[in-house]
Amino acid sequence: MTRKILLFLTVGLLAVGVLIYFLYPGIRSTDGKCKLCAEEIHKGMRYTVTLSDGGKIKTCCPTCGLHLQVHDPEKVTSAYATDYATGKTIEAAQAFYLEGSDVHHCDPQRMMRNETGGIYTMDWHRCDPSLVAFGSRETAAVFQARHGGRIMNFDEAKEAVKAH
């Protein structure tokens, strides 16, 4: 009888594990990983860059997308950010960005493991400074009141990324 209960519990836990395995990716973004830093692409932070060859690069956040625009401007024909408040796609050049808020989807202090198995803390991260895009200055200001940071336009955001 004890073996049957143990078997039942084991199968039940396995079933729950499999269910979570298949449901968890649905809770997170289905866009995969950022092409620049390999972080998960977050639905509210996605930034898409269209290249001159017609290709598109999806990044995890405005910071990674702006890195591409700052360092390879001749390759970029257009860029679109995700309005954090609405989830809608907006033209990156028309967006307002909040730098330095308490919103950090990419964890710059996470623990990493090197090739030999040693553990270290990542001290630098491409996703710094944290930038969150909004469709209007007013919406950014409301968010800023709760989460801190500095509101900037597209050109100021590019300069912030360039300086970092």
Coordinates of C-alpha atoms in Angstrom, one line a residue:
M1 CA 0.0 0.0 0.0
T2 CA 2.9 2.4 0.8
R3 CA 4.5 1.7 -2.5
K4 CA 1.2 2.6 -4.3
I5 CA 0.9 5.9 -2.5
L6 CA 4.6 6.6 -3.2
L7 CA 4.1 5.8 -6.9
F8 CA 1.0 7.9 -7.0
L9 CA 2.7 10.9 -5.5
T10 CA 5.7 10.5 -7.8
V11 CA 3.6 10.3 -10.9
G12 CA 1.5 13.3 -9.6
L13 CA 4.6 15.4 -9.0
L14 CA 6.0 14.5 -12.4
A15 CA 2.7 15.5 -14.1
V16 CA 2.8 18.8 -12.3
G17 CA 6.4 19.4 -13.4
V18 CA 5.6 18.6 -17.0
L19 CA 2.6 20.9 -16.9
I20 CA 4.6 23.8 -15.5
Y21 CA 7.4 23.1 -18.0
F22 CA 4.9 23.6 -20.9
L23 CA 2.9 26.5 -19.3
Y24 CA 5.8 28.6 -18.0
P25 CA 7.1 29.6 -21.5
G26 CA 3.6 30.8 -22.3
I27 CA 3.6 33.1 -19.3
R28 CA 6.9 34.6 -20.5
S29 CA 7.5 36.0 -23.9
T30 CA 7.3 33.8 -27.0
D31 CA 9.8 36.0 -28.8
G32 CA 12.8 34.0 -27.5
K33 CA 16.1 35.5 -26.7
C34 CA 17.6 38.9 -27.4
K35 CA 20.0 38.8 -30.4
L36 CA 22.4 41.2 -28.6
C37 CA 22.6 40.0 -25.0
A38 CA 20.8 36.7 -25.0
E39 CA 18.3 37.8 -22.3
E40 CA 14.7 36.7 -22.5
I41 CA 12.6 39.2 -24.6
H42 CA 10.1 40.7 -22.3
K43 CA 6.7 41.5 -23.8
G44 CA 6.5 45.0 -22.3
M45 CA 10.1 45.9 -23.3
R46 CA 10.5 44.4 -26.8
Y47 CA 12.4 46.6 -29.3
T48 CA 12.6 45.7 -32.9
V49 CA 15.2 47.1 -35.3
T50 CA 14.7 46.8 -39.1
L51 CA 18.0 46.4 -41.0
S52 CA 18.9 47.8 -44.4
D53 CA 19.0 44.2 -45.8
G54 CA 15.3 43.8 -44.8
G55 CA 16.1 41.6 -41.7
K56 CA 14.7 42.3 -38.3
I57 CA 16.4 42.0 -34.9
K58 CA 14.3 41.7 -31.8
T59 CA 15.9 42.8 -28.6
C60 CA 14.9 42.4 -25.0
C61 CA 14.7 46.1 -24.2
P62 CA 15.2 49.6 -25.7
T63 CA 18.8 49.7 -24.3
C64 CA 19.9 46.8 -26.5
G65 CA 18.1 48.1 -29.5
L66 CA 19.6 51.6 -29.1
H67 CA 23.1 50.0 -28.7
L68 CA 22.6 48.6 -32.2
Q69 CA 21.4 52.0 -33.6
V70 CA 24.2 53.9 -31.9
H71 CA 27.0 51.5 -33.0
D72 CA 25.8 50.5 -36.4
P73 CA 23.5 53.3 -37.6
E74 CA 24.1 52.6 -41.3
K75 CA 22.6 49.1 -40.9
V76 CA 19.3 50.4 -39.3
T77 CA 16.4 51.7 -41.4
S78 CA 13.7 51.8 -38.7
A79 CA 13.1 50.9 -35.1
Y80 CA 10.0 50.2 -33.0
A81 CA 9.7 50.1 -29.2
T82 CA 6.9 48.7 -27.1
D83 CA 4.9 51.2 -25.0
Y84 CA 5.3 49.8 -21.5
A85 CA 1.9 51.1 -20.4
T86 CA -0.2 49.7 -23.3
G87 CA 1.9 47.0 -24.9
K88 CA 1.4 48.6 -28.3
T89 CA 4.2 49.0 -30.8
I90 CA 5.3 52.6 -31.3
E91 CA 8.0 54.3 -33.5
A92 CA 11.2 54.4 -31.4
A93 CA 12.0 57.9 -32.5
Q94 CA 8.6 59.2 -31.3
A95 CA 8.8 57.4 -27.9
F96 CA 9.8 58.8 -24.5
Y97 CA 12.2 56.8 -22.4
L98 CA 12.5 56.5 -18.7
E99 CA 16.1 55.9 -17.6
G100 CA 17.1 54.6 -14.2
S101 CA 13.7 53.6 -12.8
D102 CA 13.3 50.6 -10.5
V103 CA 12.2 48.5 -13.4
H104 CA 15.0 46.0 -14.4
H105 CA 13.8 43.1 -16.5
C106 CA 17.4 42.1 -17.2
D107 CA 19.3 41.2 -14.0
P108 CA 22.8 42.7 -14.1
Q109 CA 23.7 41.2 -10.7
R110 CA 22.8 37.6 -11.5
M111 CA 25.1 34.7 -10.7
M112 CA 27.0 33.3 -13.7
R113 CA 29.0 30.1 -14.1
N114 CA 32.2 30.0 -16.1
E115 CA 33.6 27.2 -18.3
T116 CA 35.4 25.5 -15.3
G117 CA 32.3 25.6 -13.1
G118 CA 33.3 28.7 -11.0
I119 CA 30.6 31.1 -10.0
Y120 CA 30.9 34.9 -10.4
T121 CA 28.6 37.9 -10.4
M122 CA 28.1 39.8 -13.6
D123 CA 29.2 43.4 -12.9
W124 CA 28.5 44.9 -16.3
H125 CA 25.4 44.3 -18.5
R126 CA 24.5 45.6 -21.9
C127 CA 21.0 46.4 -20.7
D128 CA 22.3 49.2 -18.5
P129 CA 21.1 51.9 -18.2
S130 CA 17.6 50.4 -17.9
L131 CA 15.3 52.2 -20.4
V132 CA 11.5 51.8 -20.5
A133 CA 9.6 53.2 -23.5
F134 CA 6.3 55.1 -23.4
G135 CA 4.1 56.5 -26.2
S136 CA 3.7 59.9 -24.4
R137 CA 5.6 62.1 -22.0
E138 CA 2.5 62.2 -19.7
T139 CA 2.3 58.4 -19.4
A140 CA 6.1 58.3 -18.7
A141 CA 5.6 61.0 -16.0
V142 CA 2.9 59.0 -14.2
F143 CA 5.1 56.0 -14.2
Q144 CA 8.1 58.0 -13.1
A145 CA 6.2 59.3 -10.1
R146 CA 5.9 55.7 -8.8
H147 CA 9.2 54.2 -10.1
G148 CA 11.7 57.1 -10.2
G149 CA 14.1 57.8 -13.1
R150 CA 14.6 60.5 -15.7
I151 CA 12.4 61.1 -18.7
M152 CA 14.2 61.6 -22.0
N153 CA 13.4 61.7 -25.7
F154 CA 14.9 59.4 -28.4
D155 CA 18.1 61.5 -29.0
E156 CA 18.7 61.8 -25.3
A157 CA 18.2 58.0 -24.8
K158 CA 20.7 57.3 -27.6
E159 CA 23.2 59.6 -25.9
A160 CA 22.7 57.8 -22.6
V161 CA 23.4 54.5 -24.2
K162 CA 26.4 55.9 -26.0
A163 CA 27.8 57.3 -22.8
H164 CA 27.5 54.0 -20.9

